[in-house]
mmCIF file of N, CA and C in Angstrom:
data_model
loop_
_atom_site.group_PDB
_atom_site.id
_atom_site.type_symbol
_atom_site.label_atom_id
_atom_site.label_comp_id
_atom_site.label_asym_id
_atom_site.label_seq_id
_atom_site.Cartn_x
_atom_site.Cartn_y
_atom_site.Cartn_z
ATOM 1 N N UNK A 1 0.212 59.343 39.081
ATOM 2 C CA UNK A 1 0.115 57.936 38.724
ATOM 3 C C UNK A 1 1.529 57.405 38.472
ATOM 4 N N UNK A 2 1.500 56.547 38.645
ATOM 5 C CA UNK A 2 3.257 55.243 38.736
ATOM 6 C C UNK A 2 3.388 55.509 37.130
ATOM 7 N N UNK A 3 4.545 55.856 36.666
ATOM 8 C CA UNK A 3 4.863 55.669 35.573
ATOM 9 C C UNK A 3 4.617 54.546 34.331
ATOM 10 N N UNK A 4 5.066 53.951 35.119
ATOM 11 C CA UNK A 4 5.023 52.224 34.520
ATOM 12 C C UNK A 4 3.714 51.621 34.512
ATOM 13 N N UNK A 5 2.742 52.335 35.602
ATOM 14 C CA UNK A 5 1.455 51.707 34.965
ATOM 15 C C UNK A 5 1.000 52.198 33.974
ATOM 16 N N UNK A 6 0.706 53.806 33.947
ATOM 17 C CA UNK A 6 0.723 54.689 33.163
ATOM 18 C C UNK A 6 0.887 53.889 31.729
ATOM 19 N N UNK A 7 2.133 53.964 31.607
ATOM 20 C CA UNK A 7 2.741 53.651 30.285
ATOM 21 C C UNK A 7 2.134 52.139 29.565
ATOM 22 N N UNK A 8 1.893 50.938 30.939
ATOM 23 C CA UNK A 8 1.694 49.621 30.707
ATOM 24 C C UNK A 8 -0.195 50.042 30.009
ATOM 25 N N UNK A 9 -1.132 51.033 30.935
ATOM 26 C CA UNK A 9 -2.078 51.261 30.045
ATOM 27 C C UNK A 9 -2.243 52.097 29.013
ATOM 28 N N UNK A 10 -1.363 53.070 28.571
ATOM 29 C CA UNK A 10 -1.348 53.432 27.159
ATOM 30 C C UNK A 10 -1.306 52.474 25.981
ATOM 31 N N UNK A 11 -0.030 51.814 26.308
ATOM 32 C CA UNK A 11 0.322 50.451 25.738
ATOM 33 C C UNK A 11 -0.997 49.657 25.356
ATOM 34 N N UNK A 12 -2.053 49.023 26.791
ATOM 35 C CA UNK A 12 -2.664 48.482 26.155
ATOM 36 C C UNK A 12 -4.081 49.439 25.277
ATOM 37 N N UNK A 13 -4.311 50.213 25.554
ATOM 38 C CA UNK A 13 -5.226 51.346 24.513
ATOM 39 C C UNK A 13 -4.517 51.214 22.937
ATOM 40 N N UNK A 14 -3.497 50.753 23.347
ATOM 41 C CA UNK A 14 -3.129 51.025 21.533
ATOM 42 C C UNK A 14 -3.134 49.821 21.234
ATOM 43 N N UNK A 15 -3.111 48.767 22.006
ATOM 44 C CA UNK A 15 -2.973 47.084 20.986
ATOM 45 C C UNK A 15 -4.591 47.170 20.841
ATOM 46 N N UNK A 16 -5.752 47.910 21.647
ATOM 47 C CA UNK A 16 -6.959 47.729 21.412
ATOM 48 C C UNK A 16 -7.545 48.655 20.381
ATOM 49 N N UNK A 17 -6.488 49.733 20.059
ATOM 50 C CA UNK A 17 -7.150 50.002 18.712
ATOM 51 C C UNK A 17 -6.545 49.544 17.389
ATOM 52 N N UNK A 18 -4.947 49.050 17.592
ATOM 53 C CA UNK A 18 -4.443 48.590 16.751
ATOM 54 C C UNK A 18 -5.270 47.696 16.126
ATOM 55 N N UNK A 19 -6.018 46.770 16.603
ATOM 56 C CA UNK A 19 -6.770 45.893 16.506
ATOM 57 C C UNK A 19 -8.005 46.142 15.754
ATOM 58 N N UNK A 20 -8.925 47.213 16.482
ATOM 59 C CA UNK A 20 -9.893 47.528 15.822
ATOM 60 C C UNK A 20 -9.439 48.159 14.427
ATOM 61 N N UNK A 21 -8.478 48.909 14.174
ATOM 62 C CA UNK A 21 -7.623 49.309 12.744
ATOM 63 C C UNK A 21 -7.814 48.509 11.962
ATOM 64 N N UNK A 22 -7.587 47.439 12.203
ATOM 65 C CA UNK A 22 -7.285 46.293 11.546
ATOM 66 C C UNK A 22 -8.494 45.803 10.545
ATOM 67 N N UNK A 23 -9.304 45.667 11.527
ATOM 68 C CA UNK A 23 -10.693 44.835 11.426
ATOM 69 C C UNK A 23 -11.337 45.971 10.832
ATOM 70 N N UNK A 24 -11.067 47.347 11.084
ATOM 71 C CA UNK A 24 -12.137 48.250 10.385
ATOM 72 C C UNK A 24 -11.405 48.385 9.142
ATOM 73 N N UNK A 25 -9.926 48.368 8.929
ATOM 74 C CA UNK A 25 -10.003 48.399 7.128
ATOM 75 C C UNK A 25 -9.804 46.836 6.391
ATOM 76 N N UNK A 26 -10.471 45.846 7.059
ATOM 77 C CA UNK A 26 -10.638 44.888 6.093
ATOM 78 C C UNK A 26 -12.341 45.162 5.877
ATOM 79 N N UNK A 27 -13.114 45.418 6.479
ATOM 80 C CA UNK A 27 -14.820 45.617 6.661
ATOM 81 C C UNK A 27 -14.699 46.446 5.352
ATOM 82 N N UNK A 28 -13.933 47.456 4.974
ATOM 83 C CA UNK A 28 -14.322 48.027 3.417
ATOM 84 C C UNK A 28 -13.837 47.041 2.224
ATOM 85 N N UNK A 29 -13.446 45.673 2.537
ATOM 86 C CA UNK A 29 -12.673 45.135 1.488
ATOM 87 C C UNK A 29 -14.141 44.122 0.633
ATOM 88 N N UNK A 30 -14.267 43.588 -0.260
ATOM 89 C CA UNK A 30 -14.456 42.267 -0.579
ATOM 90 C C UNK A 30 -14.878 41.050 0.707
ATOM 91 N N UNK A 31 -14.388 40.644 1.410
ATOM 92 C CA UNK A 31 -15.017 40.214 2.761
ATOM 93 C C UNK A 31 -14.283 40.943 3.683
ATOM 94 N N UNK A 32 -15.332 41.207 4.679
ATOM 95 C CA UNK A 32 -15.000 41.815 5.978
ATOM 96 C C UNK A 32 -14.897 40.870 6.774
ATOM 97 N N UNK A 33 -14.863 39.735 6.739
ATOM 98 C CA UNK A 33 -14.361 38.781 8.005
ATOM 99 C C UNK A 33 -13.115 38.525 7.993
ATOM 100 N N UNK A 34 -12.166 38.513 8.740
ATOM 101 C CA UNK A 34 -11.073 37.955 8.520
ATOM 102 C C UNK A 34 -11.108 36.653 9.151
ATOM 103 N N UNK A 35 -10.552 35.472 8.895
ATOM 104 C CA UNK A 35 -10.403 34.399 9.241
ATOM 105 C C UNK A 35 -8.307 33.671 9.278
ATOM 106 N N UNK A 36 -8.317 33.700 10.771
ATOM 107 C CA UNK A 36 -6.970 33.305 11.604
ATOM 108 C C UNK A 36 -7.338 32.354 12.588
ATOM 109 N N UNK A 37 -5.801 31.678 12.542
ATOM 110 C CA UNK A 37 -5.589 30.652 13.516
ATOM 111 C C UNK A 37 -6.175 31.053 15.146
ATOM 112 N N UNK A 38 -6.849 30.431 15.604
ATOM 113 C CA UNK A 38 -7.509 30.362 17.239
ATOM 114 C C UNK A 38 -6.334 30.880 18.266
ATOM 115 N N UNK A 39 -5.235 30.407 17.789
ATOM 116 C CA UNK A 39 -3.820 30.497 18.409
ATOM 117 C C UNK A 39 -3.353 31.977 18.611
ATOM 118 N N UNK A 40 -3.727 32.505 17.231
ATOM 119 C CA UNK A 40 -3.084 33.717 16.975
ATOM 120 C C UNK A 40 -4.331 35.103 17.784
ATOM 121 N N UNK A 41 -5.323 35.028 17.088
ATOM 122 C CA UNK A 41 -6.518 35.574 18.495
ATOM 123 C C UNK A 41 -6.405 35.344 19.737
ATOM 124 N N UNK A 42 -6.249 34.336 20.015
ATOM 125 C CA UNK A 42 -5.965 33.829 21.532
ATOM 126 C C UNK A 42 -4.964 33.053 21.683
ATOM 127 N N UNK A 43 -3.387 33.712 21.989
ATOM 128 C CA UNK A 43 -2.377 32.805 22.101
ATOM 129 C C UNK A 43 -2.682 32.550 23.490
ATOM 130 N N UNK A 44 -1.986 31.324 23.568
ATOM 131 C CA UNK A 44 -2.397 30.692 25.059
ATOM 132 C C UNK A 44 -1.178 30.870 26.260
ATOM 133 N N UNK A 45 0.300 31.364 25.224
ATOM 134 C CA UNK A 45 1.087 32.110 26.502
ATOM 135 C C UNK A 45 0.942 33.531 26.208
ATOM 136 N N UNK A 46 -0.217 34.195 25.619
ATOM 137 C CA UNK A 46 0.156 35.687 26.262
ATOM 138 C C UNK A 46 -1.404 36.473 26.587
ATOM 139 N N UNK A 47 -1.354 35.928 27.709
ATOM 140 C CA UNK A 47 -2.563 36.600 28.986
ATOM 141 C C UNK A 47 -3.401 37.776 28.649
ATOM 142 N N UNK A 48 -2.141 38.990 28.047
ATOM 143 C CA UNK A 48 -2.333 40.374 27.578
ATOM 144 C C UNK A 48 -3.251 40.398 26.209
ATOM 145 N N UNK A 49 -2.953 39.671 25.337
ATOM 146 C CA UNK A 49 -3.682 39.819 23.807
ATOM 147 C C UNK A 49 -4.809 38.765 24.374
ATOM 148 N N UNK A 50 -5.072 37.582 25.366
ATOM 149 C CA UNK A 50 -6.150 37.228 25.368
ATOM 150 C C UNK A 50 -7.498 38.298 26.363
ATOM 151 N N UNK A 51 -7.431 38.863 26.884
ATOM 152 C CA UNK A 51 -7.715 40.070 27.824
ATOM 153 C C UNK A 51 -8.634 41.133 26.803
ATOM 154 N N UNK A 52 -7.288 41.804 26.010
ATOM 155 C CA UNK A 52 -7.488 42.509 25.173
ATOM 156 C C UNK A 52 -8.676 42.073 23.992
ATOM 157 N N UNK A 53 -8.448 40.724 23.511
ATOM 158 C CA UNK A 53 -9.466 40.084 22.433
ATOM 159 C C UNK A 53 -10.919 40.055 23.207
ATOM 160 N N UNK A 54 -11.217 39.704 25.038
ATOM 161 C CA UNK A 54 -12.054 39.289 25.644
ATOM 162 C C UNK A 54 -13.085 40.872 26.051
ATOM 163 N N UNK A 55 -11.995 41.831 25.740
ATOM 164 C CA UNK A 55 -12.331 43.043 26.357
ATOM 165 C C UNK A 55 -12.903 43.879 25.122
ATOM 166 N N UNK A 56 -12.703 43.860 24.162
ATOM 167 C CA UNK A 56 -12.880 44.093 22.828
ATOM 168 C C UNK A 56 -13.979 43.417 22.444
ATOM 169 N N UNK A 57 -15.042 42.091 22.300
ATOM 170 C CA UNK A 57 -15.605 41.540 22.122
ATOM 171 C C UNK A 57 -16.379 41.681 23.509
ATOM 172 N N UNK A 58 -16.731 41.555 24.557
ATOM 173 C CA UNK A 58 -17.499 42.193 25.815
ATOM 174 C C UNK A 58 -17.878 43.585 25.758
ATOM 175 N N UNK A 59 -17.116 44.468 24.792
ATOM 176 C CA UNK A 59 -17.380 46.045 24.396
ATOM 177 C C UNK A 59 -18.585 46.265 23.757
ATOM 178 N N UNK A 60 -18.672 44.817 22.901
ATOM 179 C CA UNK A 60 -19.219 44.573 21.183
ATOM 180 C C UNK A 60 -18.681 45.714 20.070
ATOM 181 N N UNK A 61 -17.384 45.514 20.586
ATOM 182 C CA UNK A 61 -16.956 46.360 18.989
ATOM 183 C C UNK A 61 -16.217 45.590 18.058
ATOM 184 N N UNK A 62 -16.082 43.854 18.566
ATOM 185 C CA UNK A 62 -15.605 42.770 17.340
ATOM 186 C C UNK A 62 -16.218 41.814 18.229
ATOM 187 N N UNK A 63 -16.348 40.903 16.804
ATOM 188 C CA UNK A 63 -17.089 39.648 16.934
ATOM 189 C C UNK A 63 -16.223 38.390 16.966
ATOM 190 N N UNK A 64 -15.898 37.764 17.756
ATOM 191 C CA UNK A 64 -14.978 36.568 16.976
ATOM 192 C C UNK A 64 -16.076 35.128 17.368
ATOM 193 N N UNK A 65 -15.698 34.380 16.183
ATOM 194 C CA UNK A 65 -16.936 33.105 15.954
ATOM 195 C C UNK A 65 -16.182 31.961 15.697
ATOM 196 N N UNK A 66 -16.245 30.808 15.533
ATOM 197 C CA UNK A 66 -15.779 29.764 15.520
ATOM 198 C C UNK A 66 -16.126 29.659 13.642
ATOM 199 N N UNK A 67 -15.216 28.944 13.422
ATOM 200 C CA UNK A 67 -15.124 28.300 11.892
ATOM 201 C C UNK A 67 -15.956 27.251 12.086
ATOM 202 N N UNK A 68 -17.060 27.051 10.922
ATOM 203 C CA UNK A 68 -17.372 25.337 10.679
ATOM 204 C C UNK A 68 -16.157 24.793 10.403
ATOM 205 N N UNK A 69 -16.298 23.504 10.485
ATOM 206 C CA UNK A 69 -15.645 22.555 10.420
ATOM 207 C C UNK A 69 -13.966 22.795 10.634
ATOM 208 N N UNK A 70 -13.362 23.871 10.971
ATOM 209 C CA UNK A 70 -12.468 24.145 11.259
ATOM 210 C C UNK A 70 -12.077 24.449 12.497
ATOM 211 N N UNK A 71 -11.549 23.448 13.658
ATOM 212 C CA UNK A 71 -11.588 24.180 15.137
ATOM 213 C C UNK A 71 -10.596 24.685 15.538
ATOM 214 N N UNK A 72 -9.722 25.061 14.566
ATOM 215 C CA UNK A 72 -8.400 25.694 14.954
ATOM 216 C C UNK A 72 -8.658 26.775 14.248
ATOM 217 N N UNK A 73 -9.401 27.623 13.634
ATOM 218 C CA UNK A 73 -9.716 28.685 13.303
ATOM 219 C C UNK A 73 -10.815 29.614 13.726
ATOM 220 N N UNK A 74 -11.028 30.944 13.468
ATOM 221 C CA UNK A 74 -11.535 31.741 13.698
ATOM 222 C C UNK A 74 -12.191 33.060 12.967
ATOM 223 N N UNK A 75 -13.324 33.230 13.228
ATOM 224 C CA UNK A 75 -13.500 34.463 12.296
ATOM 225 C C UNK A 75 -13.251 35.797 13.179
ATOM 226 N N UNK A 76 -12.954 37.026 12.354
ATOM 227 C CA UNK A 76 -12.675 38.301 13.342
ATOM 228 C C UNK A 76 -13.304 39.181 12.531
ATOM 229 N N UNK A 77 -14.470 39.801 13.013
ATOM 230 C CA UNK A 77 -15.046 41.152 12.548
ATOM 231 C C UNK A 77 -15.280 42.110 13.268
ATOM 232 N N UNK A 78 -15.337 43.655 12.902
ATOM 233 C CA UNK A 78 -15.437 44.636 13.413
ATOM 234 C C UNK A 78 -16.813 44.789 13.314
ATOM 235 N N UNK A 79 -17.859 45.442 14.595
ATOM 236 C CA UNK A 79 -19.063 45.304 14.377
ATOM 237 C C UNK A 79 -19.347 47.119 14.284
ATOM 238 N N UNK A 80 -20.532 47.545 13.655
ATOM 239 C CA UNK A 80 -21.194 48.531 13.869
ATOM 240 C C UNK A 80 -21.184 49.697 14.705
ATOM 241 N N UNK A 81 -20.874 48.913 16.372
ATOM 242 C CA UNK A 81 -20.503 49.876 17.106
ATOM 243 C C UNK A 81 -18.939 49.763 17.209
ATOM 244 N N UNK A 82 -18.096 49.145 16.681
ATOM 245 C CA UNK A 82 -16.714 49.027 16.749
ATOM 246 C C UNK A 82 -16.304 50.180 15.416
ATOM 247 N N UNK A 83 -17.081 50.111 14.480
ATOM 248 C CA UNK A 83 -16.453 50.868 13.510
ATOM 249 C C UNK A 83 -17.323 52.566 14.210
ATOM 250 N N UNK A 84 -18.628 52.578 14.537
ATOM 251 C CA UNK A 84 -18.084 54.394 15.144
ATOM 252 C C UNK A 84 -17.484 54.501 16.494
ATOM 253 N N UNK A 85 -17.100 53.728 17.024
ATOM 254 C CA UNK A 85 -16.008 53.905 17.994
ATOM 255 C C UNK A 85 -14.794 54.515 17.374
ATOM 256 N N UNK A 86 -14.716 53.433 16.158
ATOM 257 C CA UNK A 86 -13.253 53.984 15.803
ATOM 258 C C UNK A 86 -13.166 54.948 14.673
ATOM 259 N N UNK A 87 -14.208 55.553 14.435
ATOM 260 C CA UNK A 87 -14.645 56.471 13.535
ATOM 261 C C UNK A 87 -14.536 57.675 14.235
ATOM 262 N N UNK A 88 -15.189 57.309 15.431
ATOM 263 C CA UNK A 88 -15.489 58.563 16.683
ATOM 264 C C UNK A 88 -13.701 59.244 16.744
ATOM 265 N N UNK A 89 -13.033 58.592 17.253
ATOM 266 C CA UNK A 89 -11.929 58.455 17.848
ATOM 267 C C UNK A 89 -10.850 59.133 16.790
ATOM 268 N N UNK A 90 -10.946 58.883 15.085
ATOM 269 C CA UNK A 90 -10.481 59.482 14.172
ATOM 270 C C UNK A 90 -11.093 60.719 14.270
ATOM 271 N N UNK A 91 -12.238 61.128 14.114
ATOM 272 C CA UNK A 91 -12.795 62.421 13.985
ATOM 273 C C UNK A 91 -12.527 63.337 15.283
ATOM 274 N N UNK A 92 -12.444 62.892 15.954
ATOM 275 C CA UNK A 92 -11.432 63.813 17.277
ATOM 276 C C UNK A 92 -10.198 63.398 17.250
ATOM 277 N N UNK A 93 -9.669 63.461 16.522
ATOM 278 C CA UNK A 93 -8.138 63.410 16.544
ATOM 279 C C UNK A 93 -7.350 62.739 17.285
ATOM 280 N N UNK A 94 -7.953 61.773 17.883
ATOM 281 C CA UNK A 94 -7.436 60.584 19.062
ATOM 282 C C UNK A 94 -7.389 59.180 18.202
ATOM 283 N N UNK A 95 -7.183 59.208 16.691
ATOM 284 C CA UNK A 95 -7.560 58.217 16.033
ATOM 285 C C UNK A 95 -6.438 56.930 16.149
ATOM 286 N N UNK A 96 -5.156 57.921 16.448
ATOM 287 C CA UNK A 96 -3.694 57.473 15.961
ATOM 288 C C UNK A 96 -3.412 56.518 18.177
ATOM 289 N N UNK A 97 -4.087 55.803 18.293
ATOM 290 C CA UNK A 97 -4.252 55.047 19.987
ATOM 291 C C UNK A 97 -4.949 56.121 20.136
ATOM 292 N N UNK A 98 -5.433 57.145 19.883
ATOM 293 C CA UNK A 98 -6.183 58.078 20.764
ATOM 294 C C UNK A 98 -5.073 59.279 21.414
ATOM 295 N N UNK A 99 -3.489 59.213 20.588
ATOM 296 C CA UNK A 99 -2.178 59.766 20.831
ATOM 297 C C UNK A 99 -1.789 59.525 21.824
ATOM 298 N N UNK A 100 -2.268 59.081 22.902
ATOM 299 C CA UNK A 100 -1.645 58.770 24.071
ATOM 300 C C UNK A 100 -0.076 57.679 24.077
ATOM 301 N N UNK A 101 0.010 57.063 23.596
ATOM 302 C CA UNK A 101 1.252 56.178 23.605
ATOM 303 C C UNK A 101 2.282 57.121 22.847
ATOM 304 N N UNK A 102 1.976 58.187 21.903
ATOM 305 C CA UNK A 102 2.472 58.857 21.142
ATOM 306 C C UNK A 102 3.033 59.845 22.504
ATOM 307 N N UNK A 103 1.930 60.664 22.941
ATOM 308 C CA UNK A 103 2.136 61.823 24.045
ATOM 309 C C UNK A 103 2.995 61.505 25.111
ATOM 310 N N UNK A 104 2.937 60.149 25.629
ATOM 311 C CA UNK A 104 3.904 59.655 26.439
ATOM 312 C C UNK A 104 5.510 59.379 26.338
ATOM 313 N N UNK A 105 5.531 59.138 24.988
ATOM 314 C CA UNK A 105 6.998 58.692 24.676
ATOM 315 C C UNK A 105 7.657 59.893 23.692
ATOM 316 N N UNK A 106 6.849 60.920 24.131
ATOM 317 C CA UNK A 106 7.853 62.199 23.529
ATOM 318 C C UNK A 106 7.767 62.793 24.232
#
């Protein structure tokens, strides 16, 4: 395989669990929704994090919903099957991207 693709999909495996990280340790907090700018979920110059948000939510392992009365905001939760995905993925030792971005750049 081409290096550079290689590397361009490790890369994105890790912004897609970085992500789910995210969302799975606010779900143990006080509220598990997080609520961010529409902008910042879906910036509108970067193709890659909108993909990633579209591909992640088509998985059903996060939910993102529209705010009442707020249309520049957003809610972001990790769903049920997003948290043993990423439960799965810790318990085999692939928790950290699944090491691949790690395995590559050493």
């Amino acid at each position: 395989m081409d290096m550079k693709l290689e590397s361009a999909i490790k890369e994105r495996i890790q912004d897609r669990f970085d992500i789910l990280h995210a969302l799975y340790d606010i779900w143990f907090t006080e509220n598990p929704i997080s609520i961010v700018p529409k902008d910042k979920c879906y910036p509108p110059s970067h193709i890659e994090r909108q993909r990633t948000m579209t591909y992640l939510v088509d998985k059903g392992l996060i939910i993102v919903r529209p705010v009442e009365h707020e249309p520049e905001m957003v809610e972001l939760c990790i769903t049920v099957n997003g948290i043993d995905f990423y439960e799965q993925g810790r318990l085999e030792g692939k928790g950290d991207g699944w090491s691949v971005v790690r395995e590559y750049t050493n």
